[in-house]
PDB file of C-alpha atoms in Angstrom:
ATOM      1  CA  MET A 655      21.620  16.169  18.799  1.00 75.00           C
ATOM      2  CA  LYS A 656      21.350  12.434  18.380  1.00 82.00           C
ATOM      3  CA  ALA A 657      17.888  11.083  19.070  1.00 86.00           C
ATOM      4  CA  VAL A 658      16.430   7.621  19.462  1.00 92.00           C
ATOM      5  CA  ILE A 659      14.552   6.882  16.247  1.00 95.00           C
ATOM      6  CA  ARG A 660      12.133   4.008  15.750  1.00 96.00           C
ATOM      7  CA  VAL A 661      12.710   2.429  12.357  1.00 97.00           C
ATOM      8  CA  LEU A 662       9.958   0.307  10.806  1.00 98.00           C
ATOM      9  CA  TRP A 663      10.956  -2.190   8.120  1.00 98.00           C
ATOM     10  CA  PHE A 664       8.641  -3.222   5.310  1.00 98.00           C
ATOM     11  CA  GLY A 665       8.651  -5.619   2.369  1.00 97.00           C
ATOM     12  CA  VAL A 666      12.043  -6.956   1.360  1.00 96.00           C
ATOM     13  CA  ALA A 667      13.723  -4.529   3.796  1.00 97.00           C
ATOM     14  CA  GLN A 668      12.018  -6.384   6.638  1.00 97.00           C
ATOM     15  CA  GLU A 669      13.441  -9.661   5.368  1.00 96.00           C
ATOM     16  CA  ILE A 670      16.915  -8.153   5.216  1.00 97.00           C
ATOM     17  CA  ALA A 671      16.699  -6.569   8.669  1.00 97.00           C
ATOM     18  CA  GLY A 672      15.171  -9.767  10.053  1.00 96.00           C
ATOM     19  CA  THR A 673      12.789  -7.748  12.190  1.00 97.00           C
ATOM     20  CA  ALA A 674       9.797  -5.432  11.808  1.00 96.00           C
ATOM     21  CA  GLU A 675      11.172  -2.701  14.018  1.00 97.00           C
ATOM     22  CA  GLU A 676      14.512  -1.457  15.287  1.00 96.00           C
ATOM     23  CA  GLU A 677      15.958   1.546  17.131  1.00 96.00           C
ATOM     24  CA  PHE A 678      18.735   3.753  15.804  1.00 96.00           C
ATOM     25  CA  MET A 679      20.486   6.816  17.213  1.00 94.00           C
ATOM     26  CA  ALA A 680      20.626   9.511  14.562  1.00 94.00           C
ATOM     27  CA  GLU A 681      20.268  13.267  14.278  1.00 94.00           C
ATOM     28  CA  ASP A 682      19.169  13.382  10.662  1.00 95.00           C
ATOM     29  CA  THR A 683      17.925  11.104   7.893  1.00 96.00           C
ATOM     30  CA  ALA A 684      21.189  11.242   5.915  1.00 95.00           C
ATOM     31  CA  THR A 685      23.030   9.832   8.947  1.00 95.00           C
ATOM     32  CA  LEU A 686      20.254   7.303   9.467  1.00 96.00           C
ATOM     33  CA  ARG A 687      20.720   6.011   5.910  1.00 96.00           C
ATOM     34  CA  LEU A 688      24.439   5.492   6.576  1.00 96.00           C
ATOM     35  CA  LEU A 689      23.695   3.674   9.821  1.00 97.00           C
ATOM     36  CA  ILE A 690      21.174   1.479   8.020  1.00 97.00           C
ATOM     37  CA  PHE A 691      23.765   0.550   5.377  1.00 97.00           C
ATOM     38  CA  GLU A 692      26.361  -0.086   8.064  1.00 97.00           C
ATOM     39  CA  LYS A 693      24.104  -2.415  10.033  1.00 97.00           C
ATOM     40  CA  HIS A 694      22.407  -4.060   7.050  1.00 97.00           C
ATOM     41  CA  PRO A 695      24.827  -3.911   4.087  1.00 97.00           C
ATOM     42  CA  ARG A 696      22.339  -5.720   1.811  1.00 97.00           C
ATOM     43  CA  MET A 697      20.127  -2.635   2.012  1.00 97.00           C
ATOM     44  CA  ARG A 698      22.600  -0.946  -0.358  1.00 97.00           C
ATOM     45  CA  ASN A 699      21.108  -3.103  -3.126  1.00 96.00           C
ATOM     46  CA  VAL A 700      17.516  -2.197  -2.321  1.00 96.00           C
ATOM     47  CA  LYS A 701      15.705   0.771  -3.776  1.00 96.00           C
ATOM     48  CA  PHE A 702      13.746   2.411  -0.970  1.00 97.00           C
ATOM     49  CA  ARG A 703      12.181   5.631   0.255  1.00 97.00           C
ATOM     50  CA  LEU A 704      11.836   6.833   3.818  1.00 97.00           C
ATOM     51  CA  ALA A 705       8.628   8.015   5.458  1.00 97.00           C
ATOM     52  CA  LEU A 706       8.827  10.227   8.517  1.00 96.00           C
ATOM     53  CA  ASN A 707       5.858   9.779  10.857  1.00 94.00           C
ATOM     54  CA  GLY A 708       3.762   8.401   8.006  1.00 92.00           C
ATOM     55  CA  THR A 709       4.682  10.906   5.292  1.00 93.00           C
ATOM     56  CA  ILE A 710       7.132  10.128   2.506  1.00 95.00           C
ATOM     57  CA  LEU A 711      10.254  12.302   2.709  1.00 95.00           C
ATOM     58  CA  LYS A 712      11.131  14.282  -0.384  1.00 94.00           C
ATOM     59  CA  LYS A 713      14.543  15.307   0.976  1.00 93.00           C
ATOM     60  CA  ASP A 714      16.762  14.531   3.940  1.00 93.00           C
ATOM     61  CA  GLY A 715      16.196  16.439   7.151  1.00 92.00           C
ATOM     62  CA  GLN A 716      16.596  16.591  10.921  1.00 94.00           C
ATOM     63  CA  LEU A 717      15.206  13.924  13.202  1.00 95.00           C
ATOM     64  CA  GLU A 718      13.774  14.373  16.652  1.00 93.00           C
ATOM     65  CA  LYS A 719      13.254  12.138  19.642  1.00 91.00           C
ATOM     66  CA  ASN A 720      10.408   9.639  19.145  1.00 90.00           C
ATOM     67  CA  ASP A 721      10.301  10.128  15.382  1.00 94.00           C
ATOM     68  CA  VAL A 722       9.199   7.051  13.472  1.00 96.00           C
ATOM     69  CA  VAL A 723      10.963   6.398  10.188  1.00 97.00           C
ATOM     70  CA  ALA A 724       9.596   3.731   7.856  1.00 98.00           C
ATOM     71  CA  VAL A 725      11.795   2.078   5.236  1.00 98.00           C
ATOM     72  CA  LEU A 726       9.642   1.599   2.146  1.00 98.00           C
ATOM     73  CA  PRO A 727      10.780  -0.544  -0.803  1.00 98.00           C
ATOM     74  CA  PRO A 728       8.789  -0.041  -4.046  1.00 97.00           C
ATOM     75  CA  PHE A 729       5.095  -0.633  -3.434  1.00 97.00           C
ATOM     76  CA  ALA A 730       3.535  -3.765  -4.912  1.00 95.00           C
ATOM     77  CA  GLY A 731      -0.160  -3.645  -4.144  1.00 92.00           C
ATOM     78  CA  GLY A 732      -2.986  -4.877  -6.321  1.00 87.00           C
TER      79      GLY A 732
ATOM     80  CA  MET B 989     -19.918  -1.771   5.154  1.00 36.00           C
ATOM     81  CA  THR B 990     -16.314  -1.506   6.159  1.00 42.00           C
ATOM     82  CA  ASP B 991     -14.568   1.712   7.160  1.00 53.00           C
ATOM     83  CA  ASN B 992     -11.185   0.072   6.705  1.00 81.00           C
ATOM     84  CA  PHE B 993      -9.432  -0.188   3.375  1.00 94.00           C
ATOM     85  CA  LEU B 994      -7.362  -3.155   4.498  1.00 95.00           C
ATOM     86  CA  VAL B 995      -8.911  -6.532   5.198  1.00 95.00           C
ATOM     87  CA  ALA B 996      -7.215  -9.638   6.579  1.00 96.00           C
ATOM     88  CA  GLY B 997      -7.059 -12.491   4.076  1.00 97.00           C
ATOM     89  CA  PRO B 998      -8.868 -12.782   0.742  1.00 98.00           C
ATOM     90  CA  ILE B 999     -11.759 -10.505  -0.179  1.00 98.00           C
ATOM     91  CA  THR B1000     -14.721 -12.850   0.062  1.00 97.00           C
ATOM     92  CA  SER B1001     -17.764 -12.970  -2.168  1.00 97.00           C
ATOM     93  CA  VAL B1002     -19.790 -11.938   0.888  1.00 96.00           C
ATOM     94  CA  LEU B1003     -17.813  -8.712   1.254  1.00 95.00           C
ATOM     95  CA  ILE B1004     -17.976  -8.107  -2.503  1.00 96.00           C
ATOM     96  CA  SER B1005     -21.774  -8.521  -2.466  1.00 95.00           C
ATOM     97  CA  GLU B1006     -21.953  -6.068   0.410  1.00 94.00           C
ATOM     98  CA  LEU B1007     -19.792  -3.532  -1.427  1.00 93.00           C
ATOM     99  CA  MET B1008     -21.845  -4.019  -4.597  1.00 93.00           C
ATOM    100  CA  THR B1009     -24.897  -2.632  -2.838  1.00 91.00           C
ATOM    101  CA  LEU B1010     -23.078   0.701  -2.605  1.00 81.00           C
ATOM    102  CA  GLY B1011     -25.091   3.390  -4.266  1.00 77.00           C
ATOM    103  CA  ASN B1012     -28.240   1.264  -4.431  1.00 86.00           C
ATOM    104  CA  HIS B1013     -30.086   4.092  -2.686  1.00 89.00           C
ATOM    105  CA  ASP B1014     -28.690   6.631  -5.173  1.00 93.00           C
ATOM    106  CA  SER B1015     -30.971   6.693  -8.197  1.00 94.00           C
ATOM    107  CA  GLY B1016     -28.734   9.286  -9.889  1.00 95.00           C
ATOM    108  CA  ALA B1017     -25.908   6.754 -10.140  1.00 95.00           C
ATOM    109  CA  GLY B1018     -26.539   5.367 -13.608  1.00 96.00           C
ATOM    110  CA  ALA B1019     -23.154   3.678 -13.948  1.00 96.00           C
ATOM    111  CA  VAL B1020     -21.222   1.336 -11.672  1.00 96.00           C
ATOM    112  CA  SER B1021     -17.711   0.230 -12.547  1.00 97.00           C
ATOM    113  CA  ILE B1022     -15.861  -2.436 -10.599  1.00 97.00           C
ATOM    114  CA  PHE B1023     -12.397  -3.958 -10.689  1.00 98.00           C
ATOM    115  CA  GLU B1024     -11.295  -7.185  -9.076  1.00 97.00           C
ATOM    116  CA  GLY B1025      -7.621  -8.012  -8.688  1.00 98.00           C
ATOM    117  CA  ARG B1026      -6.942 -11.725  -8.267  1.00 98.00           C
ATOM    118  CA  VAL B1027      -3.781 -13.577  -7.347  1.00 98.00           C
ATOM    119  CA  ARG B1028      -2.242 -15.200 -10.419  1.00 96.00           C
ATOM    120  CA  ASP B1029      -0.502 -18.579 -10.320  1.00 95.00           C
ATOM    121  CA  ASP B1030       2.605 -17.273 -12.082  1.00 94.00           C
ATOM    122  CA  GLU B1031       5.564 -19.559 -12.603  1.00 94.00           C
ATOM    123  CA  VAL B1032       8.797 -18.239 -11.098  1.00 91.00           C
ATOM    124  CA  ASP B1033      12.014 -20.189 -11.622  1.00 92.00           C
ATOM    125  CA  GLY B1034       9.998 -23.283 -12.520  1.00 94.00           C
ATOM    126  CA  LYS B1035       7.817 -23.075  -9.412  1.00 95.00           C
ATOM    127  CA  LYS B1036       4.132 -22.164  -9.360  1.00 96.00           C
ATOM    128  CA  VAL B1037       2.966 -19.365  -7.072  1.00 97.00           C
ATOM    129  CA  LYS B1038       0.473 -20.900  -4.639  1.00 97.00           C
ATOM    130  CA  ALA B1039      -0.335 -17.675  -2.797  1.00 98.00           C
ATOM    131  CA  LEU B1040       0.802 -14.132  -2.147  1.00 97.00           C
ATOM    132  CA  GLU B1041       1.454 -12.818   1.320  1.00 97.00           C
ATOM    133  CA  TYR B1042       0.596  -9.121   1.474  1.00 97.00           C
ATOM    134  CA  SER B1043       1.923  -6.765   4.103  1.00 96.00           C
ATOM    135  CA  ALA B1044       1.170  -3.093   4.583  1.00 97.00           C
ATOM    136  CA  TYR B1045       2.194  -0.038   6.531  1.00 96.00           C
ATOM    137  CA  ASN B1046      -1.288   0.106   7.999  1.00 94.00           C
ATOM    138  CA  GLU B1047      -1.436   3.646   9.389  1.00 92.00           C
ATOM    139  CA  MET B1048      -0.016   5.134   6.216  1.00 95.00           C
ATOM    140  CA  ALA B1049      -2.117   2.905   3.950  1.00 95.00           C
ATOM    141  CA  GLU B1050      -5.382   4.010   5.565  1.00 92.00           C
ATOM    142  CA  LYS B1051      -4.332   7.646   5.163  1.00 93.00           C
ATOM    143  CA  GLU B1052      -3.203   7.170   1.535  1.00 95.00           C
ATOM    144  CA  ALA B1053      -6.375   5.262   0.660  1.00 96.00           C
ATOM    145  CA  ALA B1054      -8.529   8.150   1.859  1.00 95.00           C
ATOM    146  CA  GLU B1055      -6.334  10.529  -0.156  1.00 96.00           C
ATOM    147  CA  ILE B1056      -6.649   8.377  -3.315  1.00 97.00           C
ATOM    148  CA  ILE B1057     -10.433   8.511  -3.017  1.00 97.00           C
ATOM    149  CA  ARG B1058     -10.348  12.278  -2.490  1.00 97.00           C
ATOM    150  CA  VAL B1059      -8.127  12.778  -5.557  1.00 98.00           C
ATOM    151  CA  VAL B1060     -10.279  10.563  -7.810  1.00 98.00           C
ATOM    152  CA  LYS B1061     -13.500  12.217  -6.697  1.00 97.00           C
ATOM    153  CA  SER B1062     -12.107  15.670  -7.362  1.00 97.00           C
ATOM    154  CA  ALA B1063     -10.775  14.614 -10.803  1.00 98.00           C
ATOM    155  CA  PHE B1064     -14.121  13.268 -12.089  1.00 98.00           C
ATOM    156  CA  SER B1065     -17.085  15.562 -11.528  1.00 97.00           C
ATOM    157  CA  ASP B1066     -19.659  12.905 -12.423  1.00 98.00           C
ATOM    158  CA  VAL B1067     -18.360  10.398  -9.856  1.00 97.00           C
ATOM    159  CA  ARG B1068     -20.599   9.869  -6.849  1.00 96.00           C
ATOM    160  CA  THR B1069     -18.827   7.207  -4.762  1.00 95.00           C
ATOM    161  CA  VAL B1070     -15.432   5.528  -4.792  1.00 96.00           C
ATOM    162  CA  LEU B1071     -14.499   2.684  -2.492  1.00 96.00           C
ATOM    163  CA  PHE B1072     -11.906  -0.064  -2.422  1.00 97.00           C
ATOM    164  CA  VAL B1073     -10.525  -2.754  -0.165  1.00 97.00           C
ATOM    165  CA  HIS B1074      -7.131  -4.440  -0.311  1.00 97.00           C
ATOM    166  CA  SER B1075      -6.062  -7.657   1.362  1.00 97.00           C
ATOM    167  CA  THR B1076      -3.284  -8.162   3.847  1.00 97.00           C
ATOM    168  CA  GLY B1077      -1.909 -11.562   4.834  1.00 97.00           C
ATOM    169  CA  ILE B1078      -2.139 -14.690   2.715  1.00 98.00           C
ATOM    170  CA  VAL B1079      -4.312 -14.781  -0.416  1.00 98.00           C
ATOM    171  CA  LYS B1080      -4.274 -17.973  -2.507  1.00 98.00           C
ATOM    172  CA  ALA B1081      -4.021 -18.081  -6.299  1.00 97.00           C
ATOM    173  CA  GLY B1082      -7.440 -17.389  -7.802  1.00 97.00           C
ATOM    174  CA  GLU B1083      -8.658 -15.468  -4.771  1.00 98.00           C
ATOM    175  CA  VAL B1084      -9.420 -11.747  -4.770  1.00 98.00           C
ATOM    176  CA  SER B1085      -6.920  -9.355  -3.163  1.00 98.00           C
ATOM    177  CA  LEU B1086      -8.268  -6.033  -4.418  1.00 98.00           C
ATOM    178  CA  PHE B1087     -11.787  -4.812  -5.095  1.00 98.00           C
ATOM    179  CA  ILE B1088     -12.698  -1.354  -6.392  1.00 98.00           C
ATOM    180  CA  ILE B1089     -16.173   0.045  -6.957  1.00 97.00           C
ATOM    181  CA  VAL B1090     -17.005   3.419  -8.455  1.00 97.00           C
ATOM    182  CA  THR B1091     -20.444   4.829  -9.068  1.00 97.00           C
ATOM    183  CA  ALA B1092     -21.106   7.778 -11.353  1.00 97.00           C
ATOM    184  CA  GLY B1093     -23.908   9.430 -13.211  1.00 97.00           C
ATOM    185  CA  HIS B1094     -22.660   8.033 -16.516  1.00 98.00           C
ATOM    186  CA  ARG B1095     -20.303   5.349 -17.853  1.00 98.00           C
ATOM    187  CA  ASP B1096     -17.384   7.507 -18.952  1.00 98.00           C
ATOM    188  CA  HIS B1097     -16.385   8.810 -15.535  1.00 98.00           C
ATOM    189  CA  ALA B1098     -17.298   5.525 -13.827  1.00 98.00           C
ATOM    190  CA  ILE B1099     -14.878   3.539 -15.984  1.00 98.00           C
ATOM    191  CA  ARG B1100     -12.087   6.111 -16.096  1.00 98.00           C
ATOM    192  CA  ALA B1101     -12.270   6.819 -12.368  1.00 98.00           C
ATOM    193  CA  CYS B1102     -12.120   3.081 -11.616  1.00 98.00           C
ATOM    194  CA  ARG B1103      -8.988   2.808 -13.749  1.00 98.00           C
ATOM    195  CA  GLN B1104      -7.402   5.839 -12.104  1.00 98.00           C
ATOM    196  CA  THR B1105      -8.160   4.460  -8.640  1.00 98.00           C
ATOM    197  CA  LEU B1106      -6.364   1.261  -9.594  1.00 98.00           C
ATOM    198  CA  GLU B1107      -3.319   3.108 -10.940  1.00 98.00           C
ATOM    199  CA  LEU B1108      -3.121   5.265  -7.805  1.00 98.00           C
ATOM    200  CA  ILE B1109      -3.367   2.188  -5.582  1.00 98.00           C
ATOM    201  CA  LYS B1110      -0.435   0.634  -7.457  1.00 97.00           C
ATOM    202  CA  LYS B1111       1.572   3.832  -7.121  1.00 97.00           C
ATOM    203  CA  LYS B1112       0.635   5.189  -3.696  1.00 96.00           C
ATOM    204  CA  LEU B1113      -0.577   2.429  -1.394  1.00 97.00           C
ATOM    205  CA  PRO B1114       2.210   1.162   0.905  1.00 97.00           C
ATOM    206  CA  VAL B1115       1.570  -2.533   0.333  1.00 98.00           C
ATOM    207  CA  TRP B1116       4.075  -5.287  -0.463  1.00 98.00           C
ATOM    208  CA  LYS B1117       3.746  -8.878  -1.557  1.00 96.00           C
ATOM    209  CA  LYS B1118       5.788 -11.990  -1.203  1.00 95.00           C
ATOM    210  CA  GLU B1119       5.312 -15.069  -3.362  1.00 95.00           C
ATOM    211  CA  LEU B1120       4.626 -18.332  -1.582  1.00 97.00           C
ATOM    212  CA  PHE B1121       5.256 -21.592  -3.449  1.00 96.00           C
TER     213      PHE B1121
END
């Protein structure tokens, strides 16, 4: 079932999205990726990982209501 | 002493002095290794970098930072304390944006653990930077 997902944008992804946070309706992370590309086509050129509720996802999976998905471009600390 | 790994703005000499006292009470800590990361005034497309603006996924960064420290401590048996702070927000060229301190019984683990902490920060800490000209 589709759920409202909070998406947090970071780094260059935040510049592309033009906001720090956005809501999407998606039932799984694979669908969410497609919706992200549809809404922000420039994200197709960005290498990124997704974190679900603060943990980096190793593979796509189901999403549930109130899940928080963070879009993480390559880290650049230090 | 701070409990947070992220600090707003540059890491000041006051904070560094405070962190340097770490392990002062521990007379078994014969070696202290530190690393300071400073913002470089690189030239990009003919323009000099005046500052870097750091951003972080705070909740995840705090969690990852604690995990980095746990991993380093378990990898080096002689290490007694590991601590670091990383800036968020604007840090000007020449200012400090990362400070790591490791204490150990002896120099070998102090130096190697400091290096490993740095590498793990680069790899695992959800922090991003934007050049300001």
